[in-house]
Amino acid sequence: MSQEILDGLAVIVNEVAGVPVADIQPDKSFIDDLDIDSLSMVEVVMAAEDKWGVKIPDSEVKNLRTVGDAVAYIEKSTA
Amino acid sequence: MRIAVTGLGATTPLAGDVAGNWASLVEGRSGIRLLTEEWVPEMTVHFAGTLAEEPPLDRVEARKLDRSQQVAVVAAREAWADAGSPEVDPVRMGAVIGSGIGGFLTLLNAYDTLKERGPSRISPHTVPMLMPSGPAAAVGLEFHAAAGVHAPVSACASGAEAIAVAARMIEDGRADVVLAGGTETPIHQLTMAGFAAMRALSTRNDDPQGASRPYDIARDGFVMGEGAGVLVLESEEHAKARGARIYAYVVGAGLTADAHHIAQPDPEGKGATRAILSSLAQADASPADVAHINAHATSTPQGDVAEAVAIRAAMGSHRPLVTGTKSMTGHMLGAAGAVEGIYTVLALHHRLVPPTINLHEQDPEVDLDVVHGSARTLPQGDLIALNNSFGFGGHDVAIAFRSA
């Protein structure tokens, strides 16, 4: 798993929702652990799209349950 | 009607809290400042009443709230703490926060994003931030107001109408405690251009702090201001059962309309007179009981005279102490009625009427006892004070308060 993408995503989630960067780990669920609501999740997705130049369709967003899921998806999309 | 006022919160051009507001009012200090934005030089008006203190919110909180919501939340928090943060069953708790314009700063920013970056870059927070009910919703959410959340929109009478709606919620038995207030953050080139196009704003660019001069012969328009005010209204029974400090009571709320012109006041002020008399009738009081009026008094040539005529018609030969605190705050539009409601409550509480500043030569058409120069004391005993608020569209609101 790309540490660089994880670190970048942690900065985004911290910016959007104020979650401490250290808490943003691959096994954490956006909704259950990090308390990211559906609107904030859209913001995270938009920021990630801007940062890595990828497109994350709504049909994929619902599969991104954990931080690790999102890192893997971004990693795959940028490969 | 007899609804207790048990908490006050305000952030305005004078100060970021109620204590600072009152100190500035009594000393007659202006909160008007020259603007420094890059668009200012091309405008006919170069000044406004900007907040004395930026909203003390954390970054994450601030990014989901329009500025108009931010100041409402700040004022609500102060009011709630001031009331002793009472325990209230959410289904008995309400929030009524009015605004004249709502979250238009968010709307404009989003429109820029739409044009520059396309529809996929619009924030998911855009709609909850720009809707006129956004401030009421933000306050209602934070304070678990499940009895009802309302957002009166009646231009510059919105904040006063919010007090009226909130008092009515309690009177009708829908709630025990309601956060009631108004909010406005209108300072932007577009809004200032719009009001300037109506020739409604003072253009006294060489003397910004002397520009808002209600009732003065040389007044030339109002001065725009931003801010929010929130009051905790509570049924007398609920307030007394928990031993709350009661500043004053809301005892009447008169709501009428001019049906005259979209922006000009009825020169005879008939709607305003009816609003005043209606508020007194609900209070079971007579004009002779009115010790003080915090007037709408925006410093426009026509509006100040129309209100003076209306007050005279309602009061007859009785001459209460009148003041125009917009001389110091500027006109906070939809927040004005709530902030000035707070000032009226404080005048009763402290038995002191703040001065109208910049009043050097009173317009002979204004036949009122206007407090100026320095604050004047009110007598002890049972007193009524009124707060007038009017808005474009002909909205007339008079709130009657009774001393505690």
Tab-separated table of C-alpha atoms in Angstrom:
chain	number	residue	atom	x	y	z
A	1	MET	CA	0.000	0.000	0.000
A	2	SER	CA	1.302	3.415	-0.972
A	3	GLN	CA	2.371	5.353	2.113
A	4	GLU	CA	2.432	8.486	0.001
A	5	ILE	CA	-1.238	8.133	-0.934
A	6	LEU	CA	-2.169	7.250	2.647
A	7	ASP	CA	-0.372	10.344	3.918
A	8	GLY	CA	-2.015	12.538	1.265
A	9	LEU	CA	-5.461	11.148	2.056
A	10	ALA	CA	-4.876	11.724	5.767
A	11	VAL	CA	-4.162	15.389	5.079
A	12	ILE	CA	-7.401	15.646	3.079
A	13	VAL	CA	-9.536	13.931	5.717
A	14	ASN	CA	-8.007	16.110	8.399
A	15	GLU	CA	-8.710	19.219	6.341
A	16	VAL	CA	-12.329	18.234	5.631
A	17	ALA	CA	-13.375	16.726	8.942
A	18	GLY	CA	-10.744	17.678	11.494
A	19	VAL	CA	-9.857	14.055	12.299
A	20	PRO	CA	-6.284	13.908	13.682
A	21	VAL	CA	-3.880	12.725	10.973
A	22	ALA	CA	-2.534	9.947	13.230
A	23	ASP	CA	-6.030	8.400	13.509
A	24	ILE	CA	-6.400	8.046	9.753
A	25	GLN	CA	-5.198	4.462	9.302
A	26	PRO	CA	-5.985	1.904	6.559
A	27	ASP	CA	-8.300	-0.204	8.724
A	28	LYS	CA	-10.491	2.733	9.774
A	29	SER	CA	-14.022	3.018	8.397
A	30	PHE	CA	-14.867	6.514	7.113
A	31	ILE	CA	-18.385	6.390	8.549
A	32	ASP	CA	-18.078	4.239	11.677
A	33	ASP	CA	-14.608	5.176	12.923
A	34	LEU	CA	-13.872	8.616	11.524
A	35	ASP	CA	-17.435	10.002	11.678
A	36	ILE	CA	-17.352	11.257	8.083
A	37	ASP	CA	-20.914	11.952	6.927
A	38	SER	CA	-22.101	11.545	3.345
A	39	LEU	CA	-21.528	15.221	2.509
A	40	SER	CA	-18.014	15.260	3.899
A	41	MET	CA	-17.284	12.022	2.016
A	42	VAL	CA	-18.143	13.848	-1.208
A	43	GLU	CA	-15.643	16.537	-0.234
A	44	VAL	CA	-12.955	13.934	0.454
A	45	VAL	CA	-13.608	12.353	-2.943
A	46	MET	CA	-13.491	15.719	-4.743
A	47	ALA	CA	-10.212	16.645	-3.048
A	48	ALA	CA	-8.704	13.249	-3.864
A	49	GLU	CA	-9.768	13.578	-7.495
A	50	ASP	CA	-8.100	16.991	-7.662
A	51	LYS	CA	-4.922	15.823	-5.931
A	52	TRP	CA	-4.297	12.643	-7.930
A	53	GLY	CA	-6.073	13.536	-11.165
A	54	VAL	CA	-8.347	10.509	-10.957
A	55	LYS	CA	-12.091	10.077	-11.363
A	56	ILE	CA	-13.929	8.268	-8.566
A	57	PRO	CA	-17.481	7.609	-9.773
A	58	ASP	CA	-20.367	7.561	-7.280
A	59	SER	CA	-20.822	3.857	-8.014
A	60	GLU	CA	-17.312	3.285	-6.616
A	61	VAL	CA	-17.576	5.608	-3.626
A	62	LYS	CA	-19.988	3.296	-1.853
A	63	ASN	CA	-17.360	0.529	-2.011
A	64	LEU	CA	-14.752	2.697	-0.327
A	65	ARG	CA	-15.639	1.710	3.225
A	66	THR	CA	-12.230	2.103	4.801
A	67	VAL	CA	-9.279	4.385	4.327
A	68	GLY	CA	-7.390	1.380	2.958
A	69	ASP	CA	-10.107	0.822	0.323
A	70	ALA	CA	-9.683	4.421	-0.850
A	71	VAL	CA	-5.867	4.202	-0.922
A	72	ALA	CA	-6.067	0.996	-2.959
A	73	TYR	CA	-8.537	2.501	-5.412
A	74	ILE	CA	-6.435	5.631	-5.938
A	75	GLU	CA	-3.282	3.514	-6.267
A	76	LYS	CA	-4.926	1.340	-8.908
A	77	SER	CA	-6.313	4.364	-10.789
A	78	THR	CA	-2.962	6.147	-10.920
A	79	ALA	CA	-0.908	3.054	-11.810
B	1	MET	CA	-48.222	37.781	26.535
B	2	ARG	CA	-45.432	37.438	29.115
B	3	ILE	CA	-42.334	35.552	27.944
B	4	ALA	CA	-39.104	35.699	29.953
B	5	VAL	CA	-35.811	36.804	28.401
B	6	THR	CA	-33.140	34.768	30.206
B	7	GLY	CA	-30.071	34.868	27.959
B	8	LEU	CA	-28.414	37.286	25.523
B	9	GLY	CA	-25.709	36.891	22.875
B	10	ALA	CA	-24.424	39.299	20.237
B	11	THR	CA	-21.508	39.805	17.906
B	12	THR	CA	-21.524	43.135	16.077
B	13	PRO	CA	-19.257	45.919	14.789
B	14	LEU	CA	-19.061	47.133	18.405
B	15	ALA	CA	-17.837	43.949	20.090
B	16	GLY	CA	-17.850	40.176	19.952
B	17	ASP	CA	-20.033	39.794	23.039
B	18	VAL	CA	-22.937	41.454	24.840
B	19	ALA	CA	-20.867	43.033	27.616
B	20	GLY	CA	-18.599	44.698	25.059
B	21	ASN	CA	-21.612	45.885	23.065
B	22	TRP	CA	-23.199	47.504	26.091
B	23	ALA	CA	-19.963	49.220	27.128
B	24	SER	CA	-19.549	50.681	23.628
B	25	LEU	CA	-23.176	51.821	23.453
B	26	VAL	CA	-23.087	53.612	26.777
B	27	GLU	CA	-19.840	55.349	25.869
B	28	GLY	CA	-21.163	56.254	22.414
B	29	ARG	CA	-18.419	54.540	20.402
B	30	SER	CA	-18.854	53.896	16.677
B	31	GLY	CA	-18.090	50.503	15.144
B	32	ILE	CA	-17.861	51.808	11.578
B	33	ARG	CA	-14.606	51.288	9.666
B	34	LEU	CA	-13.111	52.062	6.272
B	35	LEU	CA	-13.111	48.972	4.084
B	36	THR	CA	-9.810	47.831	2.592
B	37	GLU	CA	-10.927	45.331	-0.071
B	38	GLU	CA	-9.511	45.836	-3.559
B	39	TRP	CA	-12.955	46.645	-4.998
B	40	VAL	CA	-13.606	49.535	-2.653
B	41	PRO	CA	-12.100	52.448	-4.651
B	42	GLU	CA	-14.603	52.090	-7.517
B	43	MET	CA	-17.549	52.224	-5.127
B	44	THR	CA	-19.452	55.321	-4.031
B	45	VAL	CA	-19.337	54.021	-0.432
B	46	HIS	CA	-16.026	53.056	1.198
B	47	PHE	CA	-17.035	52.039	4.711
B	48	ALA	CA	-19.237	49.703	6.741
B	49	GLY	CA	-19.688	48.186	10.168
B	50	THR	CA	-17.489	45.127	10.050
B	51	LEU	CA	-17.391	42.666	12.946
B	52	ALA	CA	-15.243	43.810	15.864
B	53	GLU	CA	-14.164	40.206	16.344
B	54	GLU	CA	-14.052	37.445	13.732
B	55	PRO	CA	-16.219	34.429	14.672
B	56	PRO	CA	-14.143	32.250	17.030
B	57	LEU	CA	-14.877	28.933	15.329
B	58	ASP	CA	-12.472	26.155	14.501
B	59	ARG	CA	-11.474	25.567	10.885
B	60	VAL	CA	-13.549	22.440	10.309
B	61	GLU	CA	-16.673	24.018	11.799
B	62	ALA	CA	-16.214	27.198	9.799
B	63	ARG	CA	-15.863	25.502	6.417
B	64	LYS	CA	-19.376	24.015	6.617
B	65	LEU	CA	-21.064	27.238	7.696
B	66	ASP	CA	-21.734	30.375	5.690
B	67	ARG	CA	-20.541	33.518	7.469
B	68	SER	CA	-24.192	34.347	8.290
B	69	GLN	CA	-24.477	30.955	10.006
B	70	GLN	CA	-21.172	31.382	11.804
B	71	VAL	CA	-22.151	34.615	13.520
B	72	ALA	CA	-25.579	33.204	14.408
B	73	VAL	CA	-23.953	30.181	16.047
B	74	VAL	CA	-21.510	32.407	17.950
B	75	ALA	CA	-24.325	34.611	19.282
B	76	ALA	CA	-26.475	31.577	20.150
B	77	ARG	CA	-23.646	29.991	22.140
B	78	GLU	CA	-23.144	33.157	24.154
B	79	ALA	CA	-26.891	33.500	24.793
B	80	TRP	CA	-27.201	29.874	25.840
B	81	ALA	CA	-24.289	30.061	28.267
B	82	ASP	CA	-25.666	33.351	29.598
B	83	ALA	CA	-28.981	31.603	30.315
B	84	GLY	CA	-27.130	28.980	32.340
B	85	SER	CA	-27.184	26.277	29.633
B	86	PRO	CA	-30.550	24.939	30.833
B	87	GLU	CA	-31.545	21.301	30.514
B	88	VAL	CA	-34.462	21.263	28.065
B	89	ASP	CA	-36.322	18.315	26.552
B	90	PRO	CA	-35.560	18.653	22.801
B	91	VAL	CA	-39.254	18.414	21.887
B	92	ARG	CA	-39.849	21.511	24.042
B	93	MET	CA	-36.934	23.461	22.533
B	94	GLY	CA	-37.148	25.760	19.491
B	95	ALA	CA	-34.906	27.941	17.327
B	96	VAL	CA	-36.044	30.948	15.281
B	97	ILE	CA	-33.283	32.819	13.461
B	98	GLY	CA	-34.161	35.344	10.768
B	99	SER	CA	-32.047	36.800	8.010
B	100	GLY	CA	-32.737	39.322	5.291
B	101	ILE	CA	-30.454	37.817	2.662
B	102	GLY	CA	-29.130	34.485	3.956
B	103	GLY	CA	-26.027	32.757	2.647
B	104	PHE	CA	-25.428	34.764	-0.503
B	105	LEU	CA	-21.650	34.875	0.056
B	106	THR	CA	-21.678	31.099	-0.360
B	107	LEU	CA	-23.883	31.431	-3.445
B	108	LEU	CA	-21.477	33.880	-5.065
B	109	ASN	CA	-18.424	31.763	-4.263
B	110	ALA	CA	-20.136	28.660	-5.619
B	111	TYR	CA	-21.083	30.511	-8.799
B	112	ASP	CA	-17.438	31.493	-9.293
B	113	THR	CA	-16.435	27.843	-8.827
B	114	LEU	CA	-19.109	26.727	-11.281
B	115	LYS	CA	-17.871	29.105	-13.957
B	116	GLU	CA	-14.167	28.504	-13.352
B	117	ARG	CA	-14.064	24.770	-12.586
B	118	GLY	CA	-17.395	23.285	-13.643
B	119	PRO	CA	-20.362	21.652	-11.914
B	120	SER	CA	-18.429	18.675	-10.547
B	121	ARG	CA	-16.402	20.971	-8.269
B	122	ILE	CA	-19.392	22.431	-6.384
B	123	SER	CA	-19.138	21.685	-2.659
B	124	PRO	CA	-21.774	19.354	-1.181
B	125	HIS	CA	-22.193	21.936	1.582
B	126	THR	CA	-23.324	24.640	-0.873
B	127	VAL	CA	-27.088	24.261	-0.458
B	128	PRO	CA	-27.219	23.969	3.358
B	129	MET	CA	-24.932	27.013	3.534
B	130	LEU	CA	-26.838	29.286	1.175
B	131	MET	CA	-30.452	28.558	2.128
B	132	PRO	CA	-32.062	31.411	4.087
B	133	SER	CA	-33.071	28.922	6.772
B	134	GLY	CA	-29.436	27.825	7.121
B	135	PRO	CA	-28.648	29.903	10.231
B	136	ALA	CA	-31.826	28.720	11.984
B	137	ALA	CA	-30.999	25.139	11.013
B	138	ALA	CA	-27.406	25.400	12.272
B	139	VAL	CA	-28.506	26.822	15.622
B	140	GLY	CA	-31.390	24.371	15.902
B	141	LEU	CA	-29.096	21.435	15.241
B	142	GLU	CA	-26.508	22.479	17.805
B	143	PHE	CA	-29.092	23.059	20.540
B	144	HIS	CA	-31.361	20.097	19.670
B	145	ALA	CA	-34.392	22.254	18.880
B	146	ALA	CA	-36.957	19.592	18.002
B	147	ALA	CA	-40.071	21.647	18.810
B	148	GLY	CA	-39.544	23.649	15.630
B	149	VAL	CA	-37.001	25.637	13.651
B	150	HIS	CA	-38.158	28.728	11.773
B	151	ALA	CA	-36.483	31.403	9.694
B	152	PRO	CA	-38.508	34.590	9.267
B	153	VAL	CA	-37.456	36.520	6.179
B	154	SER	CA	-38.767	40.072	6.188
B	155	ALA	CA	-35.794	42.181	5.078
B	156	CYS	CA	-34.595	44.475	7.870
B	157	ALA	CA	-37.405	43.381	10.187
B	158	SER	CA	-36.352	39.699	10.114
B	159	GLY	CA	-34.596	39.691	13.489
B	160	ALA	CA	-37.549	41.341	15.204
B	161	GLU	CA	-39.986	39.010	13.491
B	162	ALA	CA	-37.922	36.112	14.848
B	163	ILE	CA	-38.541	37.360	18.398
B	164	ALA	CA	-42.246	37.604	17.569
B	165	VAL	CA	-42.423	34.082	16.133
B	166	ALA	CA	-40.416	32.643	19.040
B	167	ALA	CA	-42.575	34.341	21.660
B	168	ARG	CA	-45.646	33.033	19.859
B	169	MET	CA	-44.243	29.467	19.892
B	170	ILE	CA	-44.029	29.651	23.674
B	171	GLU	CA	-47.354	31.467	24.041
B	172	ASP	CA	-49.056	28.771	21.940
B	173	GLY	CA	-47.564	26.000	24.076
B	174	ARG	CA	-45.303	24.571	21.358
B	175	ALA	CA	-42.079	25.107	23.299
B	176	ASP	CA	-40.737	26.037	26.738
B	177	VAL	CA	-37.451	27.572	25.542
B	178	VAL	CA	-36.604	29.149	22.176
B	179	LEU	CA	-33.394	30.646	20.831
B	180	ALA	CA	-34.578	33.712	18.911
B	181	GLY	CA	-32.470	36.027	16.821
B	182	GLY	CA	-31.292	37.481	13.574
B	183	THR	CA	-28.136	37.318	11.519
B	184	GLU	CA	-26.683	39.134	8.530
B	185	THR	CA	-23.294	39.287	6.877
B	186	PRO	CA	-24.040	41.551	3.900
B	187	ILE	CA	-20.730	43.265	3.323
B	188	HIS	CA	-19.808	42.532	-0.286
B	189	GLN	CA	-19.347	44.627	-3.381
B	190	LEU	CA	-22.594	43.364	-4.943
B	191	THR	CA	-24.810	44.161	-1.955
B	192	MET	CA	-23.202	47.532	-1.438
B	193	ALA	CA	-23.641	48.309	-5.129
B	194	GLY	CA	-27.300	47.313	-4.887
B	195	PHE	CA	-28.081	49.474	-1.878
B	196	ALA	CA	-25.983	52.289	-3.327
B	197	ALA	CA	-28.032	52.079	-6.543
B	198	MET	CA	-31.128	52.718	-4.426
B	199	ARG	CA	-29.301	55.783	-3.016
B	200	ALA	CA	-29.940	54.267	0.412
B	201	LEU	CA	-26.357	54.392	1.733
B	202	SER	CA	-24.479	57.288	3.264
B	203	THR	CA	-21.578	58.405	1.077
B	204	ARG	CA	-19.754	60.316	3.815
B	205	ASN	CA	-16.424	58.721	2.890
B	206	ASP	CA	-14.371	61.421	4.595
B	207	ASP	CA	-15.984	60.678	7.964
B	208	PRO	CA	-17.111	57.038	8.247
B	209	GLN	CA	-17.765	57.174	11.994
B	210	GLY	CA	-19.867	60.287	11.527
B	211	ALA	CA	-21.877	58.812	8.654
B	212	SER	CA	-24.675	57.058	10.527
B	213	ARG	CA	-26.541	59.968	12.078
B	214	PRO	CA	-30.187	59.171	12.733
B	215	TYR	CA	-32.427	62.222	13.115
B	216	ASP	CA	-29.601	64.658	12.305
B	217	ILE	CA	-30.482	67.282	9.716
B	218	ALA	CA	-27.414	66.312	7.628
B	219	ARG	CA	-28.070	62.550	7.493
B	220	ASP	CA	-27.638	61.093	4.007
B	221	GLY	CA	-28.405	57.377	4.267
B	222	PHE	CA	-27.671	54.273	6.269
B	223	VAL	CA	-24.363	52.506	6.894
B	224	MET	CA	-24.252	48.786	6.260
B	225	GLY	CA	-23.222	46.537	9.140
B	226	GLU	CA	-22.822	42.845	9.871
B	227	GLY	CA	-23.577	40.858	12.978
B	228	ALA	CA	-25.960	38.619	14.853
B	229	GLY	CA	-28.005	38.730	18.024
B	230	VAL	CA	-29.738	35.881	19.822
B	231	LEU	CA	-32.027	35.925	22.868
B	232	VAL	CA	-33.085	32.975	24.995
B	233	LEU	CA	-36.853	33.247	25.393
B	234	GLU	CA	-38.494	31.065	27.982
B	235	SER	CA	-41.935	30.555	29.465
B	236	GLU	CA	-42.148	32.384	32.779
B	237	GLU	CA	-43.059	29.129	34.494
B	238	HIS	CA	-40.029	27.303	33.089
B	239	ALA	CA	-37.667	30.159	33.913
B	240	LYS	CA	-38.899	30.506	37.476
B	241	ALA	CA	-38.898	26.755	38.104
B	242	ARG	CA	-35.179	26.606	37.373
B	243	GLY	CA	-34.391	29.853	39.149
B	244	ALA	CA	-33.200	31.599	35.977
B	245	ARG	CA	-32.191	35.250	35.950
B	246	ILE	CA	-34.865	37.158	34.038
B	247	TYR	CA	-33.648	40.289	32.238
B	248	ALA	CA	-37.087	41.406	31.060
B	249	TYR	CA	-40.246	40.036	29.466
B	250	VAL	CA	-41.499	40.048	25.892
B	251	VAL	CA	-45.069	41.233	26.398
B	252	GLY	CA	-46.211	42.111	22.895
B	253	ALA	CA	-45.273	41.708	19.249
B	254	GLY	CA	-47.034	43.883	16.690
B	255	LEU	CA	-46.635	42.834	13.054
B	256	THR	CA	-48.151	44.869	10.234
B	257	ALA	CA	-47.303	46.039	6.720
B	258	ASP	CA	-47.390	49.335	4.854
B	259	ALA	CA	-48.762	48.056	1.523
B	260	HIS	CA	-47.384	51.314	0.146
B	261	HIS	CA	-44.132	50.891	-1.859
B	262	ILE	CA	-41.445	48.252	-2.296
B	263	ALA	CA	-38.737	50.375	-0.676
B	264	GLN	CA	-40.081	53.747	0.450
B	265	PRO	CA	-41.752	54.062	3.832
B	266	ASP	CA	-45.322	55.249	4.074
B	267	PRO	CA	-44.689	58.945	4.893
B	268	GLU	CA	-47.477	58.844	7.458
B	269	GLY	CA	-46.058	55.677	9.050
B	270	LYS	CA	-49.523	54.204	9.497
B	271	GLY	CA	-48.317	50.583	9.439
B	272	ALA	CA	-45.666	51.375	12.040
B	273	THR	CA	-48.210	53.101	14.273
B	274	ARG	CA	-50.490	50.082	14.061
B	275	ALA	CA	-47.597	47.753	14.922
B	276	ILE	CA	-46.715	49.828	18.004
B	277	LEU	CA	-50.321	49.995	19.191
B	278	SER	CA	-50.804	46.277	18.570
B	279	SER	CA	-47.750	45.411	20.673
B	280	LEU	CA	-49.057	47.611	23.500
B	281	ALA	CA	-52.521	46.076	23.319
B	282	GLN	CA	-51.011	42.605	23.713
B	283	ALA	CA	-49.009	43.935	26.658
B	284	ASP	CA	-52.162	45.328	28.221
B	285	ALA	CA	-50.298	48.626	28.380
B	286	SER	CA	-50.978	52.164	27.253
B	287	PRO	CA	-48.672	54.600	25.429
B	288	ALA	CA	-48.097	56.445	28.722
B	289	ASP	CA	-46.401	53.291	30.105
B	290	VAL	CA	-43.675	53.419	27.417
B	291	ALA	CA	-40.464	54.730	28.941
B	292	HIS	CA	-38.105	54.063	26.046
B	293	ILE	CA	-38.093	53.266	22.343
B	294	ASN	CA	-35.101	51.797	20.521
B	295	ALA	CA	-36.082	53.170	17.129
B	296	HIS	CA	-35.416	51.637	13.733
B	297	ALA	CA	-33.711	54.972	12.896
B	298	THR	CA	-31.473	53.938	10.030
B	299	SER	CA	-30.308	57.485	9.173
B	300	THR	CA	-32.138	57.693	5.845
B	301	PRO	CA	-33.752	61.055	5.087
B	302	GLN	CA	-37.279	59.673	4.566
B	303	GLY	CA	-37.299	56.697	6.923
B	304	ASP	CA	-36.351	58.564	10.084
B	305	VAL	CA	-39.103	61.137	9.578
B	306	ALA	CA	-41.732	58.520	8.751
B	307	GLU	CA	-40.873	56.644	11.936
B	308	ALA	CA	-40.952	59.831	13.994
B	309	VAL	CA	-44.424	60.584	12.619
B	310	ALA	CA	-45.505	57.030	13.449
B	311	ILE	CA	-44.168	57.223	17.002
B	312	ARG	CA	-45.890	60.558	17.575
B	313	ALA	CA	-49.158	59.188	16.247
B	314	ALA	CA	-48.944	56.190	18.585
B	315	MET	CA	-47.676	58.056	21.663
B	316	GLY	CA	-49.807	61.209	21.450
B	317	SER	CA	-48.472	63.786	23.882
B	318	HIS	CA	-46.356	61.243	25.788
B	319	ARG	CA	-42.605	61.579	25.080
B	320	PRO	CA	-40.553	58.439	25.850
B	321	LEU	CA	-36.749	58.445	25.574
B	322	VAL	CA	-35.916	57.499	21.983
B	323	THR	CA	-32.528	56.308	20.774
B	324	GLY	CA	-31.062	55.158	17.467
B	325	THR	CA	-28.243	52.717	18.162
B	326	LYS	CA	-27.592	52.246	14.434
B	327	SER	CA	-25.634	55.480	14.811
B	328	MET	CA	-22.946	53.244	16.337
B	329	THR	CA	-23.492	49.769	14.848
B	330	GLY	CA	-24.604	50.702	11.380
B	331	HIS	CA	-27.568	48.799	9.965
B	332	MET	CA	-27.190	45.048	10.365
B	333	LEU	CA	-30.274	44.451	8.172
B	334	GLY	CA	-31.866	41.131	9.185
B	335	ALA	CA	-29.855	41.040	12.414
B	336	ALA	CA	-30.791	44.566	13.465
B	337	GLY	CA	-34.131	43.762	15.093
B	338	ALA	CA	-32.640	41.021	17.249
B	339	VAL	CA	-29.524	42.968	18.262
B	340	GLU	CA	-31.609	46.046	19.050
B	341	GLY	CA	-34.071	43.853	20.936
B	342	ILE	CA	-31.109	42.911	23.120
B	343	TYR	CA	-30.156	46.573	23.510
B	344	THR	CA	-33.749	47.377	24.527
B	345	VAL	CA	-33.725	44.579	27.111
B	346	LEU	CA	-30.402	45.847	28.461
B	347	ALA	CA	-31.747	49.403	28.681
B	348	LEU	CA	-34.558	48.118	30.920
B	349	HIS	CA	-32.178	45.889	32.870
B	350	HIS	CA	-29.630	48.657	33.519
B	351	ARG	CA	-32.245	51.465	33.570
B	352	LEU	CA	-30.077	53.355	31.103
B	353	VAL	CA	-30.694	54.499	27.512
B	354	PRO	CA	-27.594	54.737	25.298
B	355	PRO	CA	-27.138	57.914	23.261
B	356	THR	CA	-27.700	58.429	19.546
B	357	ILE	CA	-24.299	59.577	18.358
B	358	ASN	CA	-23.604	62.048	15.535
B	359	LEU	CA	-26.791	63.945	16.328
B	360	HIS	CA	-25.633	67.549	16.149
B	361	GLU	CA	-28.734	69.325	14.878
B	362	GLN	CA	-32.011	67.474	15.150
B	363	ASP	CA	-34.221	67.514	12.060
B	364	PRO	CA	-37.157	69.812	12.957
B	365	GLU	CA	-39.475	67.254	11.387
B	366	VAL	CA	-38.430	64.791	14.097
B	367	ASP	CA	-40.428	65.837	17.132
B	368	LEU	CA	-39.078	63.239	19.560
B	369	ASP	CA	-37.059	63.277	22.791
B	370	VAL	CA	-33.927	61.716	21.286
B	371	VAL	CA	-31.183	60.738	23.742
B	372	HIS	CA	-27.887	62.218	22.553
B	373	GLY	CA	-24.639	63.479	24.011
B	374	SER	CA	-24.631	60.919	26.807
B	375	ALA	CA	-26.745	58.080	28.152
B	376	ARG	CA	-29.839	58.929	30.185
B	377	THR	CA	-31.276	57.000	33.097
B	378	LEU	CA	-34.702	55.403	33.222
B	379	PRO	CA	-36.808	55.540	36.395
B	380	GLN	CA	-37.258	52.528	38.683
B	381	GLY	CA	-40.553	50.644	38.723
B	382	ASP	CA	-42.557	48.792	36.117
B	383	LEU	CA	-41.576	50.044	32.649
B	384	ILE	CA	-42.392	49.242	29.036
B	385	ALA	CA	-39.810	49.660	26.273
B	386	LEU	CA	-40.367	49.194	22.543
B	387	ASN	CA	-38.103	48.112	19.740
B	388	ASN	CA	-39.175	49.129	16.239
B	389	SER	CA	-37.958	47.348	13.104
B	390	PHE	CA	-39.024	47.986	9.542
B	391	GLY	CA	-37.996	46.459	6.255
B	392	PHE	CA	-38.054	46.988	2.513
B	393	GLY	CA	-41.349	45.593	1.328
B	394	GLY	CA	-43.172	47.530	4.029
B	395	HIS	CA	-42.650	45.163	6.977
B	396	ASP	CA	-43.393	46.786	10.330
B	397	VAL	CA	-42.561	45.062	13.618
B	398	ALA	CA	-42.754	46.480	17.124
B	399	ILE	CA	-41.719	44.340	20.089
B	400	ALA	CA	-42.852	45.426	23.556
B	401	PHE	CA	-40.665	44.490	26.513
B	402	ARG	CA	-41.563	44.892	30.177
B	403	SER	CA	-38.986	45.340	32.927
B	404	ALA	CA	-38.459	42.345	35.228
